[in-house]
Tab-separated table of C-alpha atoms and ligand atoms in Angstrom:
chain	number	residue	atom	x	y	z
A	1	MET	CA	0.163	-0.159	-0.131
A	2	TYR	CA	0.993	3.553	-0.856
A	3	ASP	CA	0.616	6.670	0.823
A	4	SER	CA	-1.514	8.869	-1.874
A	5	VAL	CA	-0.118	11.896	-1.061
A	6	THR	CA	3.734	11.294	-0.298
A	7	SER	CA	3.643	8.215	-2.757
A	8	SER	CA	5.838	6.423	-0.318
A	9	PRO	CA	5.027	3.025	1.103
A	10	LEU	CA	2.615	3.195	3.897
A	11	LYS	CA	5.252	2.688	7.486
A	12	LYS	CA	3.897	-0.727	9.550
A	13	VAL	CA	3.755	0.212	13.206
A	14	THR	CA	3.513	-2.246	16.093
A	15	ILE	CA	2.307	-0.515	19.045
A	16	LEU	CA	4.064	-2.406	22.484
A	17	GLY	CA	1.754	-1.196	25.555
A	18	ALA	CA	-1.111	-0.031	23.284
A	19	THR	CA	-3.801	0.347	25.980
A	20	GLY	CA	-1.661	2.316	27.942
A	21	THR	CA	-1.057	6.463	27.826
A	22	ILE	CA	1.537	6.295	25.407
A	23	GLY	CA	0.238	3.841	23.361
A	24	LEU	CA	-3.043	5.578	22.917
A	25	HIS	CA	-1.312	8.761	21.990
A	26	THR	CA	0.520	7.455	19.344
A	27	LEU	CA	-2.747	5.776	17.779
A	28	ASP	CA	-4.185	9.475	18.217
A	29	VAL	CA	-1.203	10.722	16.080
A	30	ILE	CA	-1.258	7.488	13.837
A	31	SER	CA	-5.250	8.595	13.307
A	32	GLN	CA	-3.977	11.959	11.977
A	33	HIS	CA	-1.900	10.513	8.932
A	34	PRO	CA	-4.106	7.498	7.590
A	35	HIS	CA	-1.889	8.098	4.494
A	36	ARG	CA	1.449	7.258	6.386
A	37	PHE	CA	0.698	4.860	8.395
A	38	SER	CA	-1.323	1.077	8.844
A	39	VAL	CA	-1.237	-0.581	12.400
A	40	PHE	CA	0.459	-3.683	11.635
A	41	ALA	CA	0.077	-5.240	15.581
A	42	LEU	CA	-1.118	-4.122	18.952
A	43	ALA	CA	0.096	-5.233	22.337
A	44	ALA	CA	-0.789	-5.292	25.925
A	45	SER	CA	-1.129	-7.384	29.132
A	46	SER	CA	-4.884	-7.904	30.102
A	47	ASN	CA	-6.691	-5.134	29.275
A	48	VAL	CA	-9.537	-6.651	27.022
A	49	THR	CA	-12.104	-3.998	27.218
A	50	SER	CA	-9.911	-1.163	25.775
A	51	MET	CA	-8.026	-3.382	23.438
A	52	PHE	CA	-11.156	-4.572	21.801
A	53	VAL	CA	-12.105	-0.741	21.061
A	54	LEU	CA	-8.589	-0.375	19.679
A	55	CYS	CA	-8.998	-3.412	17.304
A	56	LYS	CA	-12.124	-2.527	15.882
A	57	LYS	CA	-11.071	0.837	15.252
A	58	HIS	CA	-7.567	0.292	13.630
A	59	ALA	CA	-7.888	-3.498	12.695
A	60	PRO	CA	-4.039	-4.151	13.377
A	61	ARG	CA	-3.083	-7.794	11.512
A	62	TYR	CA	-2.101	-8.983	14.877
A	63	VAL	CA	-3.061	-8.235	18.293
A	64	VAL	CA	-1.068	-9.555	21.367
A	65	MET	CA	-2.101	-10.042	25.078
A	66	LEU	CA	0.205	-11.099	27.397
A	67	GLN	CA	-2.179	-13.233	29.269
A	68	GLU	CA	-3.857	-16.329	27.661
A	69	GLU	CA	-7.009	-15.789	29.376
A	70	SER	CA	-7.158	-12.235	27.953
A	71	ALA	CA	-6.287	-13.238	24.525
A	72	LYS	CA	-9.325	-15.855	24.394
A	73	LEU	CA	-11.688	-13.611	25.783
A	74	LEU	CA	-10.593	-11.076	23.089
A	75	ALA	CA	-10.487	-13.422	20.448
A	76	GLU	CA	-14.210	-14.518	21.068
A	77	GLN	CA	-15.337	-11.074	21.365
A	78	LEU	CA	-13.259	-10.100	17.619
A	79	LYS	CA	-14.810	-13.411	15.995
A	80	ASN	CA	-18.589	-12.075	17.271
A	81	ILE	CA	-17.661	-8.794	15.039
A	82	GLY	CA	-16.086	-10.954	12.235
A	83	SER	CA	-12.687	-9.391	12.656
A	84	LYS	CA	-9.923	-10.638	10.660
A	85	THR	CA	-7.297	-9.843	13.157
A	86	HIS	CA	-5.104	-12.627	14.668
A	87	VAL	CA	-5.214	-12.936	18.318
A	88	LEU	CA	-1.590	-14.231	19.935
A	89	HIS	CA	-0.692	-14.445	23.406
A	90	GLY	CA	2.590	-14.455	25.555
A	91	GLN	CA	6.295	-13.527	25.469
A	92	ASP	CA	7.424	-14.828	22.064
A	93	ALA	CA	4.188	-13.420	20.565
A	94	LEU	CA	5.298	-9.734	21.840
A	95	ASN	CA	8.926	-10.673	20.257
A	96	PHE	CA	7.289	-12.043	16.881
A	97	VAL	CA	5.577	-8.596	16.010
A	98	SER	CA	8.266	-6.521	17.264
A	99	ALA	CA	10.617	-8.182	14.607
A	100	HIS	CA	8.003	-9.408	11.767
A	101	GLU	CA	10.060	-8.580	8.435
A	102	GLU	CA	6.869	-6.648	7.317
A	103	VAL	CA	7.070	-3.751	10.499
A	104	ASP	CA	9.488	-0.812	9.988
A	105	THR	CA	8.559	1.249	13.556
A	106	VAL	CA	7.918	-0.507	16.730
A	107	MET	CA	6.758	2.035	19.648
A	108	ALA	CA	8.266	0.141	22.808
A	109	ALA	CA	5.861	1.681	25.675
A	110	ILE	CA	5.285	-1.072	27.726
A	111	VAL	CA	5.773	0.038	31.015
A	112	GLY	CA	8.612	-1.505	33.501
A	113	ALA	CA	11.211	-4.323	32.685
A	114	ALA	CA	8.478	-6.273	30.911
A	115	GLY	CA	9.251	-3.841	27.961
A	116	LEU	CA	13.177	-5.167	27.634
A	117	GLN	CA	12.441	-8.361	25.522
A	118	PRO	CA	10.636	-6.988	22.741
A	119	ALA	CA	12.233	-4.026	22.534
A	120	MET	CA	15.482	-6.474	22.203
A	121	ALA	CA	13.807	-8.321	19.438
A	122	ALA	CA	13.225	-5.180	17.881
A	123	ALA	CA	16.782	-3.949	17.899
A	124	HIS	CA	18.296	-7.402	16.760
A	125	ALA	CA	15.776	-7.184	13.655
A	126	GLY	CA	17.227	-3.729	12.884
A	127	LYS	CA	14.106	-1.694	13.470
A	128	CYS	CA	13.117	1.933	14.046
A	129	ILE	CA	12.557	1.662	17.468
A	130	LEU	CA	10.524	4.766	19.440
A	131	LEU	CA	11.594	3.986	22.980
A	132	ALA	CA	9.447	5.355	25.590
A	133	ASN	CA	10.397	2.547	27.972
A	134	LYS	CA	13.305	3.839	29.665
A	135	GLU	CA	13.197	0.945	31.671
A	136	THR	CA	15.041	-0.956	29.006
A	137	LEU	CA	17.955	1.344	28.871
A	138	VAL	CA	18.178	1.412	33.304
A	139	LEU	CA	18.156	-2.521	33.146
A	140	ALA	CA	19.960	-3.430	30.287
A	141	GLY	CA	21.679	-0.341	28.312
A	142	SER	CA	24.976	-1.336	27.379
A	143	LEU	CA	23.763	-4.600	25.696
A	144	PHE	CA	20.644	-2.980	24.664
A	145	MET	CA	22.499	-0.203	22.611
A	146	GLN	CA	25.093	-3.025	21.150
A	147	ALA	CA	21.879	-4.971	19.622
A	148	VAL	CA	20.888	-1.305	18.357
A	149	ASN	CA	23.738	-0.961	16.677
A	150	LYS	CA	24.413	-4.333	15.486
A	151	GLY	CA	20.898	-4.987	14.274
A	152	GLY	CA	21.217	-1.691	12.454
A	153	ALA	CA	18.161	-0.308	14.192
A	154	THR	CA	17.227	3.370	14.525
A	155	LEU	CA	16.886	4.413	17.892
A	156	LEU	CA	14.162	7.405	18.418
A	157	PRO	CA	13.672	8.431	22.033
A	158	ILE	CA	10.047	9.123	23.017
A	159	ASP	CA	10.609	10.015	26.560
A	160	SER	CA	10.315	14.212	26.340
A	161	GLU	CA	13.290	15.139	28.066
A	162	HIS	CA	15.492	13.044	25.624
A	163	ASN	CA	13.467	13.684	22.500
A	164	ALA	CA	14.038	17.489	23.285
A	165	ILE	CA	17.679	16.986	23.492
A	166	PHE	CA	17.673	14.518	20.445
A	167	GLN	CA	16.071	17.510	18.498
A	168	VAL	CA	18.997	19.838	19.525
A	169	MET	CA	21.817	17.573	19.139
A	170	PRO	CA	23.755	16.888	16.111
A	171	LYS	CA	23.730	12.935	16.111
A	172	ALA	CA	20.885	10.571	16.398
A	173	PRO	CA	21.172	8.022	19.583
A	174	GLY	CA	23.271	4.921	18.771
A	175	ARG	CA	25.217	6.402	16.039
A	176	GLN	CA	27.284	8.852	18.133
A	177	THR	CA	30.528	6.788	18.982
A	178	GLY	CA	32.570	9.654	20.543
A	179	THR	CA	32.293	11.554	23.740
A	180	LEU	CA	30.324	14.727	23.918
A	181	ALA	CA	33.244	16.837	23.542
A	182	SER	CA	34.064	15.136	20.234
A	183	ILE	CA	30.759	16.855	19.095
A	184	GLY	CA	31.325	20.123	20.906
A	185	VAL	CA	28.733	19.675	23.712
A	186	LYS	CA	29.682	20.447	27.074
A	187	ARG	CA	26.382	18.939	28.968
A	188	ILE	CA	23.074	17.778	28.978
A	189	LEU	CA	20.352	19.896	31.143
A	190	LEU	CA	17.387	17.871	31.727
A	191	THR	CA	14.435	19.390	33.161
A	192	ALA	CA	12.320	18.041	35.965
A	193	SER	CA	8.392	19.216	36.871
A	194	GLY	CA	9.299	18.238	40.618
A	195	GLY	CA	6.195	16.265	40.314
A	196	PRO	CA	3.395	16.859	42.654
A	197	PHE	CA	5.524	17.295	45.942
A	198	ARG	CA	7.943	19.734	44.765
A	199	ASN	CA	7.010	22.048	47.633
A	200	ALA	CA	6.420	19.113	50.147
A	201	SER	CA	8.305	19.097	53.502
A	202	LEU	CA	9.910	15.794	54.639
A	203	GLU	CA	7.052	15.518	57.372
A	204	GLU	CA	4.174	16.031	54.876
A	205	LEU	CA	6.404	13.453	52.089
A	206	ALA	CA	5.727	10.829	55.310
A	207	ASN	CA	1.922	10.680	54.787
A	208	VAL	CA	1.048	11.606	51.112
A	209	THR	CA	-1.378	9.374	49.645
A	210	LYS	CA	-1.370	6.983	46.376
A	211	ALA	CA	-4.302	9.378	45.276
A	212	GLN	CA	-2.186	12.512	45.835
A	213	ALA	CA	0.731	10.710	44.174
A	214	LEU	CA	-0.801	9.977	41.003
A	215	ASN	CA	-2.008	13.284	40.800
A	216	HIS	CA	0.569	14.851	38.349
A	217	PRO	CA	0.690	18.914	37.950
A	218	ASN	CA	1.625	19.032	34.131
A	219	TRP	CA	1.189	15.371	32.426
A	220	VAL	CA	-1.467	12.424	32.508
A	221	MET	CA	0.486	9.472	32.856
A	222	GLY	CA	0.361	5.576	33.746
A	223	PRO	CA	0.614	4.970	37.480
A	224	LYS	CA	3.977	3.624	37.662
A	225	ILE	CA	5.732	6.626	35.707
A	226	SER	CA	3.487	8.835	37.816
A	227	ILE	CA	4.561	7.827	41.690
A	228	ASP	CA	8.516	7.471	39.855
A	229	SER	CA	7.678	11.418	39.010
A	230	ALA	CA	6.428	12.208	42.780
A	231	THR	CA	9.473	10.191	43.992
A	232	MET	CA	11.674	11.963	41.473
A	233	MET	CA	12.835	8.341	40.594
A	234	ASN	CA	11.752	9.121	37.183
A	235	LYS	CA	14.469	11.767	36.629
A	236	GLY	CA	16.883	9.523	38.039
A	237	LEU	CA	15.938	6.560	35.664
A	238	GLU	CA	15.985	9.587	32.789
A	239	VAL	CA	19.917	10.396	34.151
A	240	ILE	CA	20.582	6.823	33.061
A	241	GLU	CA	18.657	6.963	30.117
A	242	ALA	CA	20.755	10.046	29.156
A	243	HIS	CA	23.684	7.946	29.404
A	244	TRP	CA	23.442	5.481	27.162
A	245	LEU	CA	21.845	7.444	24.385
A	246	PHE	CA	23.762	10.265	24.297
A	247	ASN	CA	27.176	8.408	25.580
A	248	ALA	CA	26.811	11.097	28.409
A	249	GLU	CA	28.984	10.979	31.893
A	250	ALA	CA	27.344	11.208	34.919
A	251	ASP	CA	28.746	14.627	35.599
A	252	GLN	CA	27.870	15.696	32.397
A	253	ILE	CA	24.360	15.289	33.199
A	254	GLU	CA	22.617	18.051	35.319
A	255	VAL	CA	19.032	17.947	36.604
A	256	VAL	CA	16.836	21.134	37.069
A	257	VAL	CA	13.667	21.792	38.442
A	258	HIS	CA	11.458	23.668	35.877
A	259	PRO	CA	7.818	23.605	37.516
A	260	GLN	CA	6.128	24.927	34.117
A	261	SER	CA	7.125	21.551	31.757
A	262	VAL	CA	7.629	24.010	28.954
A	263	ILE	CA	11.401	23.902	28.760
A	264	HIS	CA	11.446	20.052	28.049
A	265	SER	CA	15.664	19.841	27.996
A	266	LEU	CA	18.655	21.519	27.449
A	267	VAL	CA	21.686	21.276	25.655
A	268	GLU	CA	24.805	23.542	26.358
A	269	TYR	CA	27.465	23.490	23.407
A	270	ILE	CA	31.381	24.578	24.246
A	271	ASP	CA	31.094	27.765	22.757
A	272	GLY	CA	28.183	28.769	25.544
A	273	SER	CA	25.693	28.534	23.132
A	274	VAL	CA	22.383	26.659	24.930
A	275	LEU	CA	19.828	25.390	22.830
A	276	ALA	CA	16.479	23.878	23.953
A	277	GLN	CA	13.142	22.526	22.972
A	278	LEU	CA	9.810	23.821	23.861
A	279	GLY	CA	6.411	22.987	23.942
A	280	ASN	CA	3.002	22.218	25.376
A	281	PRO	CA	3.249	19.234	27.896
A	282	ASP	CA	1.679	16.807	25.597
A	283	MET	CA	3.422	13.706	24.726
A	284	ARG	CA	2.069	13.750	21.259
A	285	THR	CA	4.902	16.164	20.129
A	286	PRO	CA	7.850	13.677	20.961
A	287	ILE	CA	5.540	10.796	19.417
A	288	ALA	CA	4.649	12.659	15.893
A	289	TYR	CA	8.639	13.681	15.953
A	290	GLY	CA	9.424	10.092	16.303
A	291	LEU	CA	6.867	8.675	14.021
A	292	GLY	CA	7.424	11.106	11.097
A	293	TYR	CA	11.429	11.363	11.562
A	294	PRO	CA	12.962	12.797	9.889
A	295	ASP	CA	9.952	14.994	8.601
A	296	ARG	CA	7.671	16.769	10.892
A	297	LEU	CA	3.983	15.720	11.409
A	298	MET	CA	0.928	17.462	12.733
A	299	SER	CA	0.637	16.110	16.482
A	300	GLY	CA	-2.882	17.885	17.352
A	301	VAL	CA	-0.977	19.524	20.298
A	302	SER	CA	-2.120	23.420	20.492
A	303	SER	CA	0.721	26.122	20.307
A	304	LEU	CA	3.019	27.578	23.035
A	305	ASP	CA	1.251	30.883	24.298
A	306	LEU	CA	4.131	32.210	25.833
A	307	LEU	CA	2.366	35.144	26.725
A	308	LYS	CA	0.085	32.969	28.627
A	309	THR	CA	3.234	31.376	30.291
A	310	ALA	CA	4.631	34.514	31.440
A	311	ARG	CA	6.918	33.112	33.463
A	312	LEU	CA	9.759	30.326	33.586
A	313	ASP	CA	10.940	28.802	36.851
A	314	PHE	CA	14.323	27.115	37.877
A	315	VAL	CA	15.519	25.692	40.878
A	316	ALA	CA	17.858	23.023	41.942
A	317	PRO	CA	16.582	19.574	42.962
A	318	ASP	CA	16.186	18.718	46.418
A	319	ILE	CA	17.725	15.291	47.589
A	320	GLN	CA	17.329	15.457	51.159
A	321	ARG	CA	13.639	15.138	50.308
A	322	PHE	CA	14.187	13.381	46.743
A	323	PRO	CA	16.861	10.755	47.783
A	324	CYS	CA	15.905	8.459	44.672
A	325	LEU	CA	17.363	11.051	42.454
A	326	LYS	CA	20.684	10.799	44.379
A	327	LEU	CA	20.531	6.601	44.405
A	328	ALA	CA	20.014	6.785	40.350
A	329	TYR	CA	23.403	8.680	40.004
A	330	ASP	CA	25.053	6.558	42.909
A	331	ALA	CA	23.807	3.453	40.333
A	332	LEU	CA	24.821	5.092	37.344
A	333	LYS	CA	28.663	6.169	38.692
A	334	ALA	CA	28.641	2.502	40.304
A	335	GLY	CA	27.743	0.851	36.938
A	336	GLY	CA	27.667	-2.741	35.997
A	337	THR	CA	24.075	-4.494	37.697
A	338	ALA	CA	23.565	-1.455	39.837
A	339	PRO	CA	21.023	0.397	37.440
A	340	ALA	CA	19.308	-3.151	36.939
A	341	ILE	CA	19.171	-3.573	41.135
A	342	LEU	CA	17.946	0.018	41.302
A	343	ASN	CA	15.179	-0.405	38.593
A	344	ALA	CA	13.758	-3.878	40.138
A	345	ALA	CA	13.758	-2.548	43.225
A	346	ASN	CA	11.753	0.512	42.327
A	347	GLU	CA	9.206	-1.498	40.452
A	348	ILE	CA	8.616	-3.595	43.570
A	349	ALA	CA	8.642	-0.907	45.780
A	350	VAL	CA	6.312	1.655	43.592
A	351	GLU	CA	3.954	-1.507	43.111
A	352	ALA	CA	3.571	-1.631	46.901
A	353	PHE	CA	3.063	1.650	47.322
A	354	LEU	CA	0.023	1.574	44.640
A	355	ALA	CA	-1.034	-1.221	46.463
A	356	GLU	CA	-1.277	0.955	49.573
A	357	LYS	CA	0.916	-1.546	51.399
A	358	THR	CA	3.905	0.847	51.978
A	359	GLY	CA	4.737	4.411	52.732
A	360	PHE	CA	5.919	6.976	50.032
A	361	LEU	CA	9.085	7.281	51.928
A	362	ASP	CA	9.807	3.560	52.221
A	363	ILE	CA	10.421	3.576	48.230
A	364	PRO	CA	13.860	5.363	48.491
A	365	ASN	CA	14.788	3.663	51.650
A	366	VAL	CA	13.881	-0.089	50.256
A	367	ILE	CA	16.131	0.622	47.239
A	368	ASP	CA	18.776	2.149	49.301
A	369	ALA	CA	18.708	-0.807	51.444
A	370	VAL	CA	18.474	-3.585	48.573
A	371	LEU	CA	21.313	-1.604	46.617
A	372	SER	CA	23.452	-1.711	49.797
A	373	GLY	CA	22.913	-5.025	50.030
A	374	ALA	CA	23.966	-6.585	46.785
A	375	ILE	CA	27.061	-7.489	45.612
A	376	LEU	CA	27.482	-5.376	42.069
A	377	GLU	CA	28.764	-7.357	39.131
A	378	GLN	CA	29.847	-6.784	35.637
A	379	VAL	CA	26.865	-7.548	33.086
A	380	GLU	CA	27.597	-10.452	31.390
A	381	SER	CA	24.514	-11.253	29.117
A	382	ILE	CA	20.362	-10.667	29.085
A	383	GLU	CA	19.824	-14.032	31.032
A	384	HIS	CA	22.626	-12.672	33.880
A	385	LEU	CA	20.344	-9.361	33.716
A	386	ILE	CA	16.812	-11.280	34.047
A	387	ALA	CA	18.433	-13.110	37.202
A	388	VAL	CA	19.746	-10.173	38.752
A	389	ASP	CA	16.578	-8.357	38.083
A	390	GLN	CA	14.639	-11.371	40.024
A	391	GLN	CA	16.937	-11.162	42.778
A	392	ALA	CA	16.557	-7.731	43.233
A	393	ARG	CA	12.624	-8.037	43.490
A	394	LYS	CA	12.846	-10.722	45.716
A	395	ALA	CA	15.340	-8.787	48.129
A	396	THR	CA	12.513	-5.783	47.767
A	397	GLN	CA	9.820	-8.009	48.704
A	398	GLN	CA	11.824	-9.173	51.545
A	399	TRP	CA	12.786	-6.277	53.261
A	400	LEU	CA	9.174	-4.692	52.535
A	401	SER	CA	7.547	-7.751	54.251
A	402	SER	CA	10.001	-7.515	57.377
A	403	HIS	CA	9.735	-3.566	57.826
B	1	NDP	P1	0.513	2.637	31.096
B	1	NDP	O1	0.584	2.051	32.543
B	1	NDP	O2	-0.737	3.690	30.853
B	1	NDP	O3	0.546	1.422	30.012
B	1	NDP	C1	1.100	0.400	30.321
B	1	NDP	C2	1.073	-0.424	28.771
B	1	NDP	O4	1.743	-1.557	28.893
B	1	NDP	C3	-0.451	-0.941	29.230
B	1	NDP	O5	-0.437	-0.983	28.120
B	1	NDP	C4	-0.298	-2.638	29.694
B	1	NDP	O6	-0.976	-3.286	28.853
B	1	NDP	C5	1.132	-2.707	28.893
B	1	NDP	N1	1.873	-3.612	29.862
B	1	NDP	C6	2.074	-3.814	30.890
B	1	NDP	N2	2.712	-4.996	31.501
B	1	NDP	C7	2.818	-5.737	30.301
B	1	NDP	C8	3.488	-6.772	29.964
B	1	NDP	N3	4.243	-7.682	31.123
B	1	NDP	N4	3.551	-7.402	28.792
B	1	NDP	C9	2.883	-6.608	27.786
B	1	NDP	N5	2.394	-5.489	28.150
B	1	NDP	C10	2.376	-4.961	29.002
B	1	NDP	O7	2.027	3.511	31.011
B	1	NDP	P2	2.513	4.612	30.230
B	1	NDP	O8	2.050	4.532	28.998
B	1	NDP	O9	2.554	5.998	30.883
B	1	NDP	O10	4.072	4.521	29.794
B	1	NDP	C11	4.790	3.520	29.230
B	1	NDP	C12	6.230	3.792	29.197
B	1	NDP	O11	6.522	4.557	28.594
B	1	NDP	C13	6.830	3.430	30.467
B	1	NDP	O12	7.910	2.705	30.371
B	1	NDP	C14	7.145	4.822	31.014
B	1	NDP	O13	7.936	5.202	31.651
B	1	NDP	C15	7.468	5.339	29.425
B	1	NDP	N6	6.874	7.125	29.288
B	1	NDP	C16	5.596	7.242	29.767
B	1	NDP	C17	5.403	8.802	29.608
B	1	NDP	C18	3.970	9.106	29.722
B	1	NDP	O14	3.640	10.120	29.672
B	1	NDP	N7	3.097	8.140	30.105
B	1	NDP	C19	6.384	9.749	29.326
B	1	NDP	C20	7.533	9.185	28.959
B	1	NDP	C21	8.293	7.855	29.047
B	1	NDP	P3	-2.488	-3.146	29.842
B	1	NDP	O15	-3.637	-2.459	29.696
B	1	NDP	O16	-3.372	-4.614	29.288
B	1	NDP	O17	-2.263	-3.519	31.249
B	2	MG	MG1	10.225	12.184	30.922
């Protein structure tokens, strides 16, 4: 099939995490460009209700549900409406739709370490990967970047900060083999909104509720990343993400709290120039940039009204109140398996907080305890990392059940 406007073939897209916030935004942008994209596959875990609606609207060739029961239920519902979509299930099926020879672009938007294997499959198969799932880089940065380069994949960051940096950087991620200095870059400035508790005292943080933590002031996001934003672990994960994407050392990445979320990040060059990308906080901008790259596409995002914004504020992050940020910097500097342990401990701690089984300040406490108790190793293989991830999850659960 050809795009009648540009007369180039339609890009076939697989969306991993289709029922999530990023997945739905991606489908929104794709729907605005029916002459450019066709939905090849949609994948999620268990949300049959939402997936059924998406399949009806986008008629993908394949749909994958991680859970077998969910796949069965969905298959029945799709059969009843005469749908031609093939319903698959399980981990291998996620990898299959990520690496399928007909697929051009894979939106990697599963949440957490679960996103690693299909993202690796897309990398090995040389796809254009739109990476929202930052946990892939935190857990397995070196192996993932190797797979991207070896597989000849194109890696485009979707996380708004990294997408902003990419837009003002001279070279694409994974294509840059030299240091930042070799391309004239002095440092990267990652902006952070500060989350819902930017001005909360430590005493207040000790008692915050799940509902308060989920209520982000600027962005609409899934539950896990919303809690990560509230603890500022999200920014910590993004520091590690920036390290791998842009070949930046920890001391070349600075976090600046910018409550308005209008400047999405900045790059300082050695001549004193500082380039930034601005826009309304709406993930459809970075998603459209990734989908259309190197072209620019309409995204449906409204124009930035600078007069209405009126002011842009900047403050330094406070690591006393938000120790997760320091834990992430420390894990990056320690290297080896430390970021994988940090990520696993964080996922379990956030899950426990979302289940209202642990307090907000126990999130950094347990991550710190698990990292301090772990023996750090060099990363050997994906299997090794998965074992480390599992071990760290167990250690976190043990700490949480004994405190
Ligand atoms: P959501 O929680 O909204 O969505 C998660 C998606 O992943 C759902 O489709 C869910 O399916 C699916 N999923 C979860 N576990 C599995 C699994 N084991 N196998 C297959 N699918 C699975 O998350 P977000 O969209 O907010 O975030 C997705 C990723 O993007 C995260 O890594 C996040 O850090 C990153 N990101 C998000 C941003 C945002 O603005 N939301 C901004 C920058 C990065 P189901 O519905 O069936 O459970
Ligand atoms: Mg971000």
